GROMACS .gro file of C-alpha atoms in nm:
model
  271
    1MET     CA    1   0.000   0.000   0.000
    2LEU     CA    2   0.285   0.239   0.085
    3ASP     CA    3   0.423   0.187  -0.266
    4ASN     CA    4   0.173   0.451  -0.376
    5PHE     CA    5   0.381   0.773  -0.391
    6PHE     CA    6   0.074   0.994  -0.332
    7LEU     CA    7  -0.022   0.800  -0.019
    8ARG     CA    8   0.334   0.828   0.115
    9ALA     CA    9   0.325   1.203   0.050
   10LEU     CA   10  -0.010   1.230   0.230
   11ILE     CA   11   0.106   1.034   0.537
   12GLY     CA   12   0.434   1.227   0.555
   13CYS     CA   13   0.275   1.568   0.512
   14VAL     CA   14   0.009   1.500   0.776
   15GLY     CA   15   0.277   1.370   1.013
   16ILE     CA   16   0.483   1.688   0.992
   17THR     CA   17   0.185   1.924   1.015
   18LEU     CA   18   0.056   1.755   1.332
   19ALA     CA   19   0.387   1.846   1.499
   20ALA     CA   20   0.440   2.182   1.326
   21GLY     CA   21   0.101   2.321   1.432
   22PRO     CA   22   0.159   2.321   1.812
   23LEU     CA   23   0.518   2.439   1.764
   24GLY     CA   24   0.386   2.719   1.546
   25CYS     CA   25   0.169   2.838   1.836
   26ILE     CA   26   0.480   2.914   2.041
   27VAL     CA   27   0.637   3.081   1.737
   28VAL     CA   28   0.331   3.308   1.702
   29TRP     CA   29   0.302   3.386   2.073
   30GLN     CA   30   0.671   3.466   2.119
   31ARG     CA   31   0.704   3.643   1.782
   32MET     CA   32   0.975   3.408   1.658
   33ALA     CA   33   0.876   3.401   1.290
   34TYR     CA   34   1.199   3.572   1.183
   35PHE     CA   35   1.397   3.322   1.389
   36GLY     CA   36   1.218   3.040   1.204
   37ASP     CA   37   1.312   3.199   0.872
   38THR     CA   38   1.674   3.229   0.980
   39ILE     CA   39   1.725   2.866   1.075
   40ALA     CA   40   1.525   2.757   0.769
   41HIS     CA   41   1.764   2.949   0.541
   42SER     CA   42   2.060   2.787   0.714
   43ALA     CA   43   1.919   2.449   0.608
   44LEU     CA   44   2.063   2.505   0.260
   45LEU     CA   45   2.408   2.525   0.419
   46GLY     CA   46   2.335   2.182   0.569
   47VAL     CA   47   2.254   2.059   0.219
   48ALA     CA   48   2.591   2.185   0.092
   49VAL     CA   49   2.774   2.019   0.384
   50ALA     CA   50   2.592   1.691   0.314
   51PHE     CA   51   2.713   1.696  -0.048
   52ILE     CA   52   3.072   1.779   0.050
   53PHE     CA   53   3.108   1.507   0.316
   54ARG     CA   54   2.854   1.265   0.162
   55ILE     CA   55   2.655   1.226   0.483
   56ASN     CA   56   2.282   1.194   0.556
   57MET     CA   57   2.101   1.510   0.444
   58THR     CA   58   1.862   1.538   0.740
   59LEU     CA   59   2.143   1.482   0.992
   60SER     CA   60   2.365   1.740   0.821
   61VAL     CA   61   2.087   2.000   0.811
   62PHE     CA   62   2.006   1.949   1.181
   63ILE     CA   63   2.375   1.979   1.283
   64VAL     CA   64   2.417   2.304   1.088
   65MET     CA   65   2.098   2.451   1.237
   66PHE     CA   66   2.207   2.342   1.586
   67MET     CA   67   2.535   2.528   1.534
   68LEU     CA   68   2.345   2.835   1.413
   69VAL     CA   69   2.129   2.833   1.728
   70VAL     CA   70   2.444   2.816   1.945
   71ILE     CA   71   2.610   3.102   1.750
   72LEU     CA   72   2.294   3.313   1.779
   73LEU     CA   73   2.271   3.260   2.156
   74LEU     CA   74   2.638   3.353   2.201
   75LEU     CA   75   2.603   3.669   1.992
   76GLN     CA   76   2.285   3.773   2.174
   77ARG     CA   77   2.472   3.764   2.506
   78ARG     CA   78   2.723   4.021   2.376
   79GLN     CA   79   2.432   4.264   2.321
   80SER     CA   80   2.629   4.460   2.060
   81LEU     CA   81   2.347   4.420   1.808
   82SER     CA   82   1.971   4.384   1.837
   83SER     CA   83   1.819   4.037   1.791
   84ASP     CA   84   1.648   4.122   1.462
   85SER     CA   85   1.977   4.255   1.319
   86LEU     CA   86   2.159   3.937   1.421
   87LEU     CA   87   1.885   3.724   1.269
   88GLY     CA   88   1.900   3.921   0.946
   89ILE     CA   89   2.278   3.886   0.924
   90LEU     CA   90   2.277   3.511   0.996
   91SER     CA   91   1.978   3.441   0.774
   92HIS     CA   92   2.102   3.602   0.454
   93SER     CA   93   2.469   3.524   0.514
   94SER     CA   94   2.404   3.152   0.557
   95LEU     CA   95   2.188   3.149   0.242
   96ALA     CA   96   2.456   3.332   0.041
   97ILE     CA   97   2.738   3.109   0.174
   98SER     CA   98   2.532   2.800   0.084
   99LEU     CA   99   2.477   2.909  -0.275
  100THR     CA  100   2.845   3.003  -0.310
  101ILE     CA  101   2.961   2.663  -0.180
  102LEU     CA  102   2.720   2.477  -0.409
  103SER     CA  103   2.854   2.670  -0.709
  104PHE     CA  104   3.197   2.515  -0.640
  105LEU     CA  105   3.060   2.158  -0.651
  106PRO     CA  106   3.048   2.073  -1.023
  107TRP     CA  107   2.952   1.711  -0.951
  108VAL     CA  108   2.628   1.826  -0.791
  109ARG     CA  109   2.354   1.815  -1.051
  110GLN     CA  110   2.064   1.853  -0.812
  111ASP     CA  111   1.788   2.101  -0.889
  112LEU     CA  112   1.795   2.361  -0.609
  113SER     CA  113   1.419   2.410  -0.641
  114VAL     CA  114   1.377   2.069  -0.470
  115TYR     CA  115   1.533   2.215  -0.156
  116LEU     CA  116   1.384   2.562  -0.190
  117PHE     CA  117   1.023   2.450  -0.254
  118GLY     CA  118   1.020   2.085  -0.146
  119ASP     CA  119   0.948   1.759  -0.325
  120ILE     CA  120   0.670   1.585  -0.131
  121LEU     CA  121   0.601   1.325  -0.396
  122SER     CA  122   0.952   1.179  -0.366
  123ILE     CA  123   0.911   1.085   0.003
  124SER     CA  124   1.038   0.733   0.074
  125LYS     CA  125   0.945   0.485   0.347
  126LEU     CA  126   1.264   0.584   0.532
  127ASP     CA  127   1.159   0.950   0.510
  128LEU     CA  128   0.824   0.855   0.667
  129LEU     CA  129   1.008   0.692   0.955
  130PHE     CA  130   1.215   1.008   1.013
  131ILE     CA  131   0.910   1.232   0.986
  132TRP     CA  132   0.687   1.043   1.229
  133ALA     CA  133   0.966   0.961   1.476
  134GLY     CA  134   1.084   1.323   1.473
  135GLY     CA  135   0.729   1.458   1.495
  136ILE     CA  136   0.633   1.238   1.790
  137THR     CA  137   0.960   1.324   1.967
  138ALA     CA  138   0.896   1.695   1.912
  139LEU     CA  139   0.538   1.672   2.045
  140LEU     CA  140   0.634   1.475   2.356
  141THR     CA  141   0.915   1.719   2.431
  142LEU     CA  142   0.686   2.017   2.371
  143ILE     CA  143   0.437   1.878   2.624
  144ARG     CA  144   0.712   1.879   2.887
  145LEU     CA  145   0.816   2.233   2.794
  146TRP     CA  146   0.462   2.366   2.763
  147GLN     CA  147   0.425   2.532   3.105
  148PRO     CA  148   0.763   2.713   3.103
  149LEU     CA  149   0.706   2.834   2.747
  150ILE     CA  150   0.354   2.959   2.821
  151ALA     CA  151   0.473   3.131   3.140
  152ALA     CA  152   0.764   3.291   2.954
  153THR     CA  153   0.523   3.421   2.690
  154ILE     CA  154   0.332   3.607   2.962
  155SER     CA  155   0.634   3.720   3.165
  156THR     CA  156   0.989   3.587   3.164
  157ASP     CA  157   1.053   3.732   3.511
  158LEU     CA  158   0.742   3.564   3.652
  159ALA     CA  159   0.840   3.229   3.498
  160GLN     CA  160   1.189   3.267   3.643
  161ALA     CA  161   1.047   3.349   3.986
  162GLU     CA  162   0.835   3.032   3.975
  163GLY     CA  163   1.145   2.822   3.902
  164LEU     CA  164   1.033   2.719   3.553
  165SER     CA  165   1.372   2.790   3.384
  166PRO     CA  166   1.228   2.982   3.084
  167GLU     CA  167   1.568   3.035   2.920
  168ARG     CA  168   1.646   2.664   2.922
  169ALA     CA  169   1.299   2.589   2.786
  170LYS     CA  170   1.344   2.843   2.506
  171ILE     CA  171   1.678   2.691   2.402
  172ALA     CA  172   1.519   2.345   2.399
  173PHE     CA  173   1.232   2.485   2.190
  174MET     CA  174   1.477   2.634   1.939
  175LEU     CA  175   1.633   2.291   1.895
  176LEU     CA  176   1.287   2.137   1.847
  177LEU     CA  177   1.219   2.395   1.580
  178ALA     CA  178   1.546   2.303   1.410
  179LEU     CA  179   1.449   1.934   1.420
  180ILE     CA  180   1.108   1.996   1.262
  181ILE     CA  181   1.256   2.219   0.992
  182ALA     CA  182   1.521   1.957   0.913
  183ILE     CA  183   1.263   1.686   0.854
  184ALA     CA  184   1.010   1.918   0.686
  185MET     CA  185   1.256   2.054   0.430
  186LYS     CA  186   1.168   1.786   0.178
  187ILE     CA  187   0.796   1.856   0.213
  188VAL     CA  188   0.755   2.231   0.159
  189GLY     CA  189   1.113   2.344   0.107
  190ILE     CA  190   1.338   2.593   0.282
  191LEU     CA  191   1.153   2.904   0.166
  192LEU     CA  192   0.807   2.788   0.277
  193ILE     CA  193   0.876   2.603   0.603
  194THR     CA  194   0.797   2.905   0.822
  195ALA     CA  195   0.457   2.938   0.655
  196LEU     CA  196   0.381   2.576   0.750
  197LEU     CA  197   0.449   2.671   1.113
  198ILE     CA  198   0.270   3.005   1.125
  199LEU     CA  199  -0.043   2.973   0.908
  200PRO     CA  200  -0.225   2.696   1.104
  201ALA     CA  201  -0.133   2.861   1.435
  202ALA     CA  202  -0.247   3.207   1.320
  203THR     CA  203  -0.575   3.059   1.195
  204ALA     CA  204  -0.633   2.862   1.515
  205ARG     CA  205  -0.564   3.171   1.726
  206ARG     CA  206  -0.879   3.338   1.595
  207LEU     CA  207  -1.092   3.032   1.670
  208SER     CA  208  -0.958   2.929   2.013
  209LYS     CA  209  -1.017   3.038   2.372
  210THR     CA  210  -0.726   2.866   2.549
  211PRO     CA  211  -0.361   2.794   2.457
  212GLU     CA  212  -0.423   2.419   2.467
  213GLN     CA  213  -0.726   2.450   2.241
  214MET     CA  214  -0.521   2.657   1.998
  215ALA     CA  215  -0.242   2.397   1.992
  216VAL     CA  216  -0.481   2.112   1.914
  217LEU     CA  217  -0.675   2.313   1.656
  218SER     CA  218  -0.356   2.426   1.481
  219ALA     CA  219  -0.248   2.062   1.445
  220VAL     CA  220  -0.589   1.973   1.295
  221LEU     CA  221  -0.587   2.273   1.060
  222GLY     CA  222  -0.232   2.191   0.953
  223ALA     CA  223  -0.336   1.836   0.866
  224LEU     CA  224  -0.640   1.966   0.674
  225SER     CA  225  -0.423   2.208   0.476
  226ALA     CA  226  -0.184   1.921   0.396
  227ILE     CA  227  -0.464   1.696   0.269
  228SER     CA  228  -0.648   1.966   0.073
  229GLY     CA  229  -0.322   2.107  -0.068
  230LEU     CA  230  -0.206   1.768  -0.194
  231TYR     CA  231  -0.542   1.697  -0.359
  232LEU     CA  232  -0.537   2.045  -0.513
  233SER     CA  233  -0.191   1.967  -0.648
  234ALA     CA  234  -0.310   1.637  -0.796
  235ILE     CA  235  -0.618   1.794  -0.958
  236ALA     CA  236  -0.467   2.120  -1.086
  237ASP     CA  237  -0.115   1.983  -1.153
  238THR     CA  238   0.046   2.247  -0.930
  239PRO     CA  239   0.363   2.215  -0.716
  240SER     CA  240   0.279   2.009  -0.407
  241GLY     CA  241   0.462   2.205  -0.135
  242PRO     CA  242   0.337   2.550  -0.239
  243SER     CA  243  -0.015   2.405  -0.281
  244VAL     CA  244  -0.016   2.296   0.084
  245VAL     CA  245   0.083   2.648   0.190
  246VAL     CA  246  -0.183   2.801  -0.037
  247ALA     CA  247  -0.447   2.579   0.125
  248GLY     CA  248  -0.332   2.696   0.468
  249PHE     CA  249  -0.345   3.059   0.353
  250VAL     CA  250  -0.701   3.017   0.226
  251MET     CA  251  -0.804   2.876   0.566
  252PHE     CA  252  -0.645   3.178   0.733
  253LEU     CA  253  -0.838   3.418   0.505
  254VAL     CA  254  -1.163   3.235   0.582
  255SER     CA  255  -1.092   3.268   0.956
  256LEU     CA  256  -1.082   3.647   0.914
  257LEU     CA  257  -1.445   3.651   0.804
  258PRO     CA  258  -1.723   3.710   1.059
  259PHE     CA  259  -1.866   3.389   1.204
  260SER     CA  260  -2.195   3.437   1.020
  261GLN     CA  261  -2.011   3.446   0.687
  262ILE     CA  262  -1.817   3.129   0.774
  263LYS     CA  263  -2.146   2.957   0.859
  264LYS     CA  264  -2.292   3.058   0.521
  265ILE     CA  265  -1.985   2.923   0.339
  266GLY     CA  266  -2.022   2.593   0.528
  267GLN     CA  267  -2.388   2.567   0.426
  268MET     CA  268  -2.300   2.640   0.063
  269ILE     CA  269  -2.037   2.365   0.064
  270LYS     CA  270  -2.287   2.114   0.213
  271SER     CA  271  -2.552   2.200  -0.042
   0.00000   0.00000   0.00000
């Protein structure tokens, strides 16, 4: 059954969105979208390293992003530049360095668009194992970090006073984000990964009353955008990764409508 490439793509995409949705909630609450972009751009440097040393792509990408997180934390402690300036420098520099290194590898005949925009339909059974194992690990770890992260979102000083170690929790969360981006790269690509994190969470935020409800709803909406985007891709013959993001964006636009309008749309679809 798993020999069907579309079914593998569906299972893999749903697996990553179920984990990305709750993580995206923290990204939205703590305004870390630019940080997500920065480590996503550094993923291309991991691709270049994987080609040079002929090692596993996912492992190489995660190691490079881990190093970027460490560098960012060290630079932030020096306080010579603002966080957004540091993120901008690291984001664009890592992307430029990656493209420069790849230009010196004549034996590499890979199409860069695969890494920039993803290639869902080429997911293998081994990729599915990485995706679901990584996603479950990320979710279980996020559950343990949930209280410190929520407390830090409200007030870092208050979380510190309650002994919740918000700084340690934030570092652990950054590494979780790096893990999810490393395994999601093949699905939506480096340039669209942040959208996969933010769109379901931003949509769920308008429809939820509690943080926990938002986390669950964002996972569900992410899975729905994955399913609808893949079917849209199959029907309209559009790129799979961008189609998933477009589906998520449409859901976000619908969530901006008044509830009465959403109800009318639902009735029109049923009829």
